[in-house]
Short mmCIF file of C-alpha atoms and ligand atoms in Angstrom, two decimals:
data_model
loop_
_atom_site.label_atom_id
_atom_site.label_comp_id
_atom_site.label_asym_id
_atom_site.label_seq_id
_atom_site.Cartn_x
_atom_site.Cartn_y
_atom_site.Cartn_z
CA UNK H 128 15.23 -34.18 -10.41
CA UNK H 129 15.23 -30.56 -11.43
CA UNK H 130 17.07 -27.69 -9.88
CA UNK H 131 15.72 -24.87 -7.81
CA UNK H 132 15.31 -21.69 -9.79
CA UNK H 133 14.47 -18.21 -8.56
CA UNK H 134 11.18 -16.63 -9.61
CA UNK H 135 8.88 -13.70 -8.97
CA UNK H 136 5.25 -14.16 -7.90
CA UNK H 137 3.19 -12.10 -10.35
CA UNK H 138 -0.32 -13.25 -9.52
CA UNK H 139 -2.38 -15.29 -7.13
CA UNK H 140 -4.87 -17.25 -9.21
CA UNK H 141 -7.64 -19.45 -7.97
CA UNK H 142 -5.89 -22.59 -9.20
CA UNK H 143 -2.40 -21.68 -8.23
CA UNK H 144 0.24 -19.04 -8.16
CA UNK H 145 1.72 -17.51 -11.30
CA UNK H 146 5.49 -17.32 -10.96
CA UNK H 147 7.68 -15.63 -13.51
CA UNK H 148 10.90 -17.53 -14.11
CA UNK H 149 13.22 -15.93 -16.65
CA UNK H 150 10.82 -15.05 -19.46
CA UNK H 151 8.12 -17.63 -18.85
CA UNK H 152 5.32 -17.98 -16.34
CA UNK H 153 4.80 -21.17 -14.38
CA UNK H 154 1.59 -22.10 -12.64
CA UNK H 155 2.76 -23.21 -9.23
CA UNK H 156 1.47 -24.93 -6.15
CA UNK H 157 3.31 -24.53 -2.89
CA UNK H 158 5.19 -27.04 -0.84
CA UNK H 159 3.09 -28.30 2.05
CA UNK H 160 3.27 -26.13 5.14
CA UNK H 161 4.87 -23.23 3.32
CA UNK H 162 3.66 -19.92 4.71
CA UNK H 163 1.30 -17.86 2.56
CA UNK H 164 2.87 -16.59 -0.64
CA UNK H 165 2.09 -13.04 -1.78
CA UNK H 166 2.37 -11.14 -5.04
CA UNK H 167 5.84 -9.60 -5.23
CA UNK H 168 7.50 -12.47 -3.40
CA UNK H 169 10.82 -13.75 -4.66
CA UNK H 170 10.62 -17.52 -4.44
CA UNK H 171 12.61 -20.66 -5.17
CA UNK H 172 10.77 -23.00 -7.51
CA UNK H 173 11.17 -26.53 -8.81
CA UNK H 174 9.92 -26.72 -12.37
CA UNK H 175 7.87 -29.89 -12.92
CA UNK H 176 6.79 -29.42 -16.53
CA UNK H 177 6.99 -26.81 -19.27
CA UNK H 178 4.49 -24.57 -17.55
CA UNK H 179 4.17 -25.88 -14.01
CA UNK H 180 6.18 -25.94 -10.84
CA UNK H 181 6.22 -25.98 -7.07
CA UNK H 182 7.26 -23.20 -4.73
CA UNK H 183 9.74 -24.56 -2.22
CA UNK H 184 10.86 -21.45 -0.43
CA UNK H 185 10.04 -17.78 0.02
CA UNK H 186 13.11 -15.56 0.02
CA UNK H 187 13.40 -12.90 2.75
CA UNK H 188 11.04 -9.96 2.20
CA UNK H 189 11.98 -6.29 2.21
CA UNK H 190 8.44 -5.43 3.23
CA UNK H 191 5.02 -7.04 3.49
CA UNK H 192 1.50 -5.65 3.49
CA UNK H 193 -1.15 -7.65 5.26
CA UNK H 194 -4.87 -7.74 5.60
CA UNK H 195 -6.94 -9.16 8.42
CA UNK H 196 -8.10 -12.72 8.01
CA UNK H 197 -9.91 -15.18 10.24
CA UNK H 198 -9.07 -15.75 13.89
CA UNK H 199 -7.60 -12.28 14.35
CA UNK H 200 -4.74 -13.32 12.14
CA UNK H 201 -3.41 -11.44 9.15
CA UNK H 202 -2.44 -12.65 5.72
CA UNK H 203 0.07 -11.10 3.35
CA UNK H 204 -1.34 -9.36 0.27
CA UNK H 205 1.82 -8.02 -1.31
CA UNK H 206 5.52 -8.35 -0.61
CA UNK H 207 8.67 -6.38 -1.39
CA UNK H 208 6.84 -3.15 -2.11
CA UNK H 209 9.09 -0.10 -2.19
CA UNK H 210 6.46 2.60 -2.48
CA UNK H 211 2.79 3.04 -1.79
CA UNK H 212 1.02 5.67 -3.83
CA UNK H 213 -1.90 6.94 -1.79
CA UNK H 214 -4.50 8.00 -4.34
CA UNK H 215 -7.26 10.44 -3.42
CA UNK H 216 -9.50 13.03 -5.05
CA UNK H 217 -12.08 15.62 -4.10
CA UNK H 218 -14.77 13.31 -5.50
CA UNK H 219 -15.48 11.08 -3.67
CA UNK H 220 -14.95 13.33 -0.69
CA UNK H 221 -11.33 13.29 0.44
CA UNK H 222 -10.91 10.90 3.38
CA UNK H 223 -7.94 12.23 5.34
CA UNK H 224 -8.39 9.59 8.03
CA UNK H 225 -7.73 6.89 5.46
CA UNK H 226 -4.76 8.83 4.09
CA UNK H 227 -3.26 9.07 7.59
CA UNK H 228 -3.86 5.37 8.08
CA UNK H 229 -1.94 4.49 4.92
CA UNK H 230 0.86 6.89 5.81
CA UNK H 231 1.17 5.44 9.31
CA UNK H 232 1.39 1.92 7.93
CA UNK H 233 4.09 2.97 5.47
CA UNK H 234 6.07 4.75 8.17
CA UNK H 235 6.07 1.74 10.46
CA UNK H 236 6.87 -0.73 7.69
CA UNK H 237 9.61 1.33 6.13
CA UNK H 238 7.79 1.71 2.85
CA UNK H 239 7.96 5.08 1.11
CA UNK H 240 4.64 6.85 0.77
CA UNK H 241 3.70 9.27 -1.99
CA UNK H 242 0.46 11.24 -2.25
CA UNK H 243 -1.43 11.45 -5.52
CA UNK H 244 -4.30 13.88 -5.91
CA UNK H 245 -6.20 12.64 -8.96
CA UNK H 246 -8.99 14.45 -10.86
CA UNK H 247 -7.30 17.86 -10.74
CA UNK H 248 -9.48 18.71 -13.73
CA UNK H 249 -12.32 19.21 -11.24
CA UNK H 250 -12.66 22.73 -9.90
CA UNK H 251 -13.16 22.18 -6.17
CA UNK H 252 -9.54 21.71 -5.16
CA UNK H 253 -9.29 24.86 -3.02
CA UNK H 254 -11.11 23.24 -0.10
CA UNK H 255 -8.32 20.73 0.54
CA UNK H 256 -5.34 22.97 -0.26
CA UNK H 257 -4.55 23.91 3.38
CA UNK H 258 -4.69 20.29 4.47
CA UNK H 259 -2.43 19.23 1.59
CA UNK H 260 0.18 21.80 2.57
CA UNK H 261 0.40 20.13 5.99
CA UNK H 262 1.50 16.91 4.32
CA UNK H 263 3.99 18.65 2.08
CA UNK H 264 5.49 20.38 5.13
CA UNK H 265 6.03 16.92 6.59
CA UNK H 266 8.07 16.03 3.53
CA UNK H 267 5.52 13.95 1.66
CA UNK H 268 5.77 14.18 -2.11
CA UNK H 269 2.52 15.16 -3.79
CA UNK H 270 1.60 14.50 -7.42
CA UNK H 271 -1.36 16.42 -8.81
CA UNK H 272 -2.72 14.49 -11.76
CA UNK H 273 -5.69 13.72 -13.92
CA UNK H 274 -5.87 10.24 -15.38
CA UNK H 275 -8.62 11.28 -17.76
CA UNK H 276 -7.28 14.66 -18.90
CA UNK H 277 -3.68 13.40 -18.98
CA UNK H 278 -2.32 16.00 -16.56
CA UNK H 279 0.88 15.28 -14.63
CA UNK H 280 1.00 11.71 -15.91
CA UNK H 281 4.50 11.91 -17.45
CA UNK H 282 6.00 12.82 -14.08
CA UNK H 283 4.00 10.13 -12.29
CA UNK H 284 5.11 7.46 -14.78
CA UNK H 285 8.73 8.52 -14.42
CA UNK H 286 8.46 8.36 -10.63
CA UNK H 287 7.24 4.75 -10.80
CA UNK H 288 10.35 3.46 -12.58
CA UNK H 289 12.79 1.02 -11.04
CA UNK H 290 10.80 0.02 -7.99
CA UNK H 291 7.76 -2.00 -6.98
CA UNK H 292 4.75 0.19 -6.26
CA UNK H 293 1.11 -0.24 -5.37
CA UNK H 294 -1.81 2.16 -5.56
CA UNK H 295 -3.97 2.45 -2.48
CA UNK H 296 -7.07 4.50 -1.88
CA UNK H 297 -10.80 4.35 -1.46
CA UNK H 298 -13.05 3.17 -4.24
CA UNK H 299 -13.80 5.72 -6.95
CA UNK H 300 -10.66 7.86 -6.66
CA UNK H 301 -9.33 6.60 -9.98
CA UNK H 302 -6.88 3.80 -9.22
CA UNK H 303 -8.00 1.70 -12.18
CA UNK H 304 -8.01 4.72 -14.51
CA UNK H 305 -4.46 5.57 -13.46
CA UNK H 306 -3.29 1.97 -13.80
CA UNK H 307 -4.80 1.72 -17.27
CA UNK H 308 -3.11 4.96 -18.32
CA UNK H 309 0.25 3.71 -17.06
CA UNK H 310 -0.04 0.14 -18.41
CA UNK H 311 -2.12 0.48 -21.57
CA UNK H 312 -1.68 -3.15 -22.62
CA UNK H 313 -2.77 -4.46 -19.23
CA UNK H 314 -5.65 -6.46 -20.70
CA UNK H 315 -3.27 -8.14 -23.08
CA UNK H 316 -0.88 -9.06 -20.32
CA UNK H 317 -3.68 -10.40 -18.17
CA UNK H 318 -4.63 -12.73 -21.00
CA UNK H 319 -1.06 -13.85 -21.39
CA UNK H 320 -0.98 -15.02 -17.81
CA UNK H 321 -4.14 -17.08 -18.21
CA UNK H 322 -3.11 -18.49 -21.59
CA UNK H 323 0.20 -19.68 -20.35
CA UNK H 324 -1.29 -21.19 -17.26
CA UNK H 325 -4.16 -22.62 -19.37
CA UNK H 326 -6.33 -22.71 -16.33
CA UNK H 327 -9.24 -20.57 -17.21
CA UNK H 328 -9.79 -16.88 -17.01
CA UNK H 329 -7.66 -14.69 -14.90
CA UNK H 330 -9.98 -13.63 -12.12
CA UNK H 331 -10.32 -9.90 -11.72
CA UNK H 332 -9.97 -10.15 -7.97
CA UNK H 333 -6.40 -11.39 -8.11
CA UNK H 334 -3.64 -8.94 -7.32
CA UNK H 335 -1.23 -8.87 -10.25
CA UNK H 336 2.23 -7.45 -10.71
CA UNK H 337 2.81 -5.71 -14.04
CA UNK H 338 6.24 -4.79 -15.33
CA UNK H 339 6.68 -1.19 -16.36
CA UNK H 340 8.24 -0.46 -19.75
CA UNK H 341 11.33 1.15 -18.25
CA UNK H 342 11.85 -1.19 -15.33
CA UNK H 343 10.06 -1.64 -12.06
CA UNK H 344 6.58 -2.91 -11.42
CA UNK H 345 3.11 -1.87 -10.39
CA UNK H 346 0.92 -4.18 -8.37
CA UNK H 347 -2.70 -3.85 -9.35
CA UNK H 348 -4.98 -5.10 -6.66
CA UNK H 349 -8.57 -4.74 -7.82
CA UNK H 350 -11.25 -4.21 -5.30
CA UNK H 351 -9.98 -2.06 -2.52
CA UNK H 352 -6.33 -2.25 -1.69
CA UNK H 353 -6.98 -2.88 1.95
CA UNK H 354 -4.28 -3.28 4.41
CA UNK H 355 -5.41 -2.54 7.86
CA UNK H 356 -4.09 -1.41 11.15
CA UNK H 357 -4.49 -4.96 12.40
CA UNK H 358 -0.84 -5.71 12.82
CA UNK H 359 0.22 -2.30 14.15
CA UNK H 360 0.63 -1.63 17.84
CA UNK H 361 -0.49 1.66 19.39
CA UNK H 362 3.16 2.63 19.65
CA UNK H 363 3.67 1.97 15.95
CA UNK H 364 0.62 4.07 15.10
CA UNK H 365 2.07 7.01 17.04
CA UNK H 366 5.42 6.51 15.32
CA UNK H 367 3.52 6.44 12.03
CA UNK H 368 2.73 10.12 12.49
CA UNK H 369 6.19 11.29 11.54
CA UNK H 370 5.87 14.70 13.20
CA UNK H 371 5.29 12.88 16.52
CA UNK H 372 8.59 11.02 16.33
CA UNK H 373 10.87 13.61 17.97
CA UNK H 374 8.18 14.28 20.61
CA UNK H 375 7.55 10.73 21.76
CA UNK H 376 10.61 10.59 23.99
CA UNK H 377 9.62 13.90 25.58
CA UNK H 378 6.35 12.59 27.01
CA UNK H 379 6.58 12.38 30.79
CA UNK H 380 5.63 8.72 30.95
CA UNK H 381 7.25 6.11 28.76
CA UNK H 382 3.92 4.34 28.34
CA UNK H 383 2.12 7.57 27.38
CA UNK H 384 -0.87 6.94 25.11
CA UNK H 385 -0.89 10.59 23.98
CA UNK H 386 -4.48 11.01 25.01
CA UNK H 387 -5.22 12.84 28.25
CA UNK H 388 -1.96 11.67 29.82
CA UNK H 389 -0.14 14.16 32.04
CA UNK H 390 2.90 15.70 30.44
CA UNK H 391 2.14 14.40 26.95
CA UNK H 392 4.47 16.24 24.57
CA UNK H 393 2.42 15.27 21.54
CA UNK H 394 -0.85 16.69 22.87
CA UNK H 395 0.88 19.87 24.01
CA UNK H 396 2.49 20.34 20.60
CA UNK H 397 -0.94 20.01 18.98
CA UNK H 398 -2.46 22.48 21.44
CA UNK H 399 0.37 24.98 20.81
CA UNK H 400 0.00 24.61 17.06
CA UNK H 401 3.54 23.22 16.69
CA UNK H 402 2.05 20.25 14.87
CA UNK H 403 -1.24 19.96 12.98
CA UNK H 404 -4.25 19.73 15.31
CA UNK H 405 -6.19 17.96 12.58
CA UNK H 406 -3.59 15.24 12.25
CA UNK H 407 -3.50 14.79 16.04
CA UNK H 408 -7.31 14.50 16.13
CA UNK H 409 -7.19 11.89 13.41
CA UNK H 410 -4.49 10.00 15.33
CA UNK H 411 -6.90 9.80 18.27
CA UNK H 412 -9.65 8.50 15.98
CA UNK H 413 -7.43 5.86 14.42
CA UNK H 414 -6.23 4.85 17.87
CA UNK H 415 -9.86 4.27 18.84
CA UNK H 416 -10.33 2.05 15.81
CA UNK H 417 -7.39 -0.16 16.65
CA UNK H 418 -8.24 -3.68 17.74
CA UNK H 419 -5.72 -3.42 20.58
CA UNK H 420 -7.18 -0.26 22.13
CA UNK H 421 -10.30 -2.04 23.37
N1 GDP E 117 -13.00 14.00 -13.62
C1 GDP E 117 -12.20 12.96 -13.53
N2 GDP E 117 -12.74 11.73 -13.31
C2 GDP E 117 -11.90 10.67 -13.22
C3 GDP E 117 -10.48 10.80 -13.34
N3 GDP E 117 -9.93 9.59 -13.19
C4 GDP E 117 -10.95 8.72 -12.98
N4 GDP E 117 -12.14 9.36 -13.00
C5 GDP E 117 -13.48 8.77 -12.85
O1 GDP E 117 -13.65 8.34 -11.50
C6 GDP E 117 -14.46 7.16 -11.48
C7 GDP E 117 -13.77 6.07 -10.70
O2 GDP E 117 -12.58 5.69 -11.38
P1 GDP E 117 -11.89 4.28 -11.17
O3 GDP E 117 -10.61 4.30 -11.96
O4 GDP E 117 -12.83 3.17 -11.43
O5 GDP E 117 -11.58 4.35 -9.60
P2 GDP E 117 -11.10 3.18 -8.62
O6 GDP E 117 -12.33 2.67 -7.91
O7 GDP E 117 -10.19 3.86 -7.64
O8 GDP E 117 -10.40 2.15 -9.42
C8 GDP E 117 -14.73 6.78 -12.92
O9 GDP E 117 -16.01 7.25 -13.28
C9 GDP E 117 -13.66 7.53 -13.69
O10 GDP E 117 -14.07 7.85 -14.99
C10 GDP E 117 -9.95 12.13 -13.60
O11 GDP E 117 -8.75 12.35 -13.72
N5 GDP E 117 -10.87 13.13 -13.65
MG1 MG E 118 -10.72 0.08 -9.56
ZN1 ZN E 119 2.34 11.47 24.92
#
């Protein structure tokens, strides 16, 4: 009979879950009927052999990101994240709708959001400058970097310390390039996980938590880091636009949808130019996309 020990879920492998306990990694299965475990979870484990164990319990989460799964349900993709770095660039074309979506999710889940404009070595940045200033006015931190030309990377690395972060953003913006610049021995570490677990190659689709040299961690989730609006309500989406927050209680009706509703303080603020019209328009678009709005 072994004791329960605390561990950190560092990767979800096909054959099991890699849990870091002290300095070693155990390949774990979960106790029957345990809810879905996610990368970043703190768990209680019973060690069954030198390199294997069973997850008995998931400790309470500070935060959880989910993605849609079957039957209109959601499943957790990463837990205990402190900060989401929303990566974007001018190539591929900057998708402000997606940026707003990530920011709204962060706002409603109490996760800090930071904007990262990558590829600043390109010379077409002027076209998004006005839009970027809107975000900075709202208090969002913006890093301007180039993964390839090593611009702004020292500041970005320093900002990542002492917390659990994840990079989000559409394909092609440079998430992998940034991750590789920040964790140069990533390949090595990936191999370590699969060697210790001795269960074949580490699949590239698995989200993995890497420790940063000076403390903290970065979750690399290859493919697109998708976490949708699925588990947000319309109210949470509106709250997710932080400039709407002080206005929401000023709408005439408490169930205002901020569309064509009479006495909507949000719409009036957008019409008066007190808040960004573009952001309000994008709120309406995201609202349309929500599963609950149909
Ligand atoms: N010009 C420029 N290209 C970059 C930069 N960072 C990444 N790229 C390129 O953008 C493309 C997509 O990068 P990748 O890291 O795979 O993006 P991901 O899909 O978000 O992981 C690749 O061709 C990279 O070489 C950068 O700072 N400047
Ligand atoms: Mg990538
Ligand atoms: Zn309203």
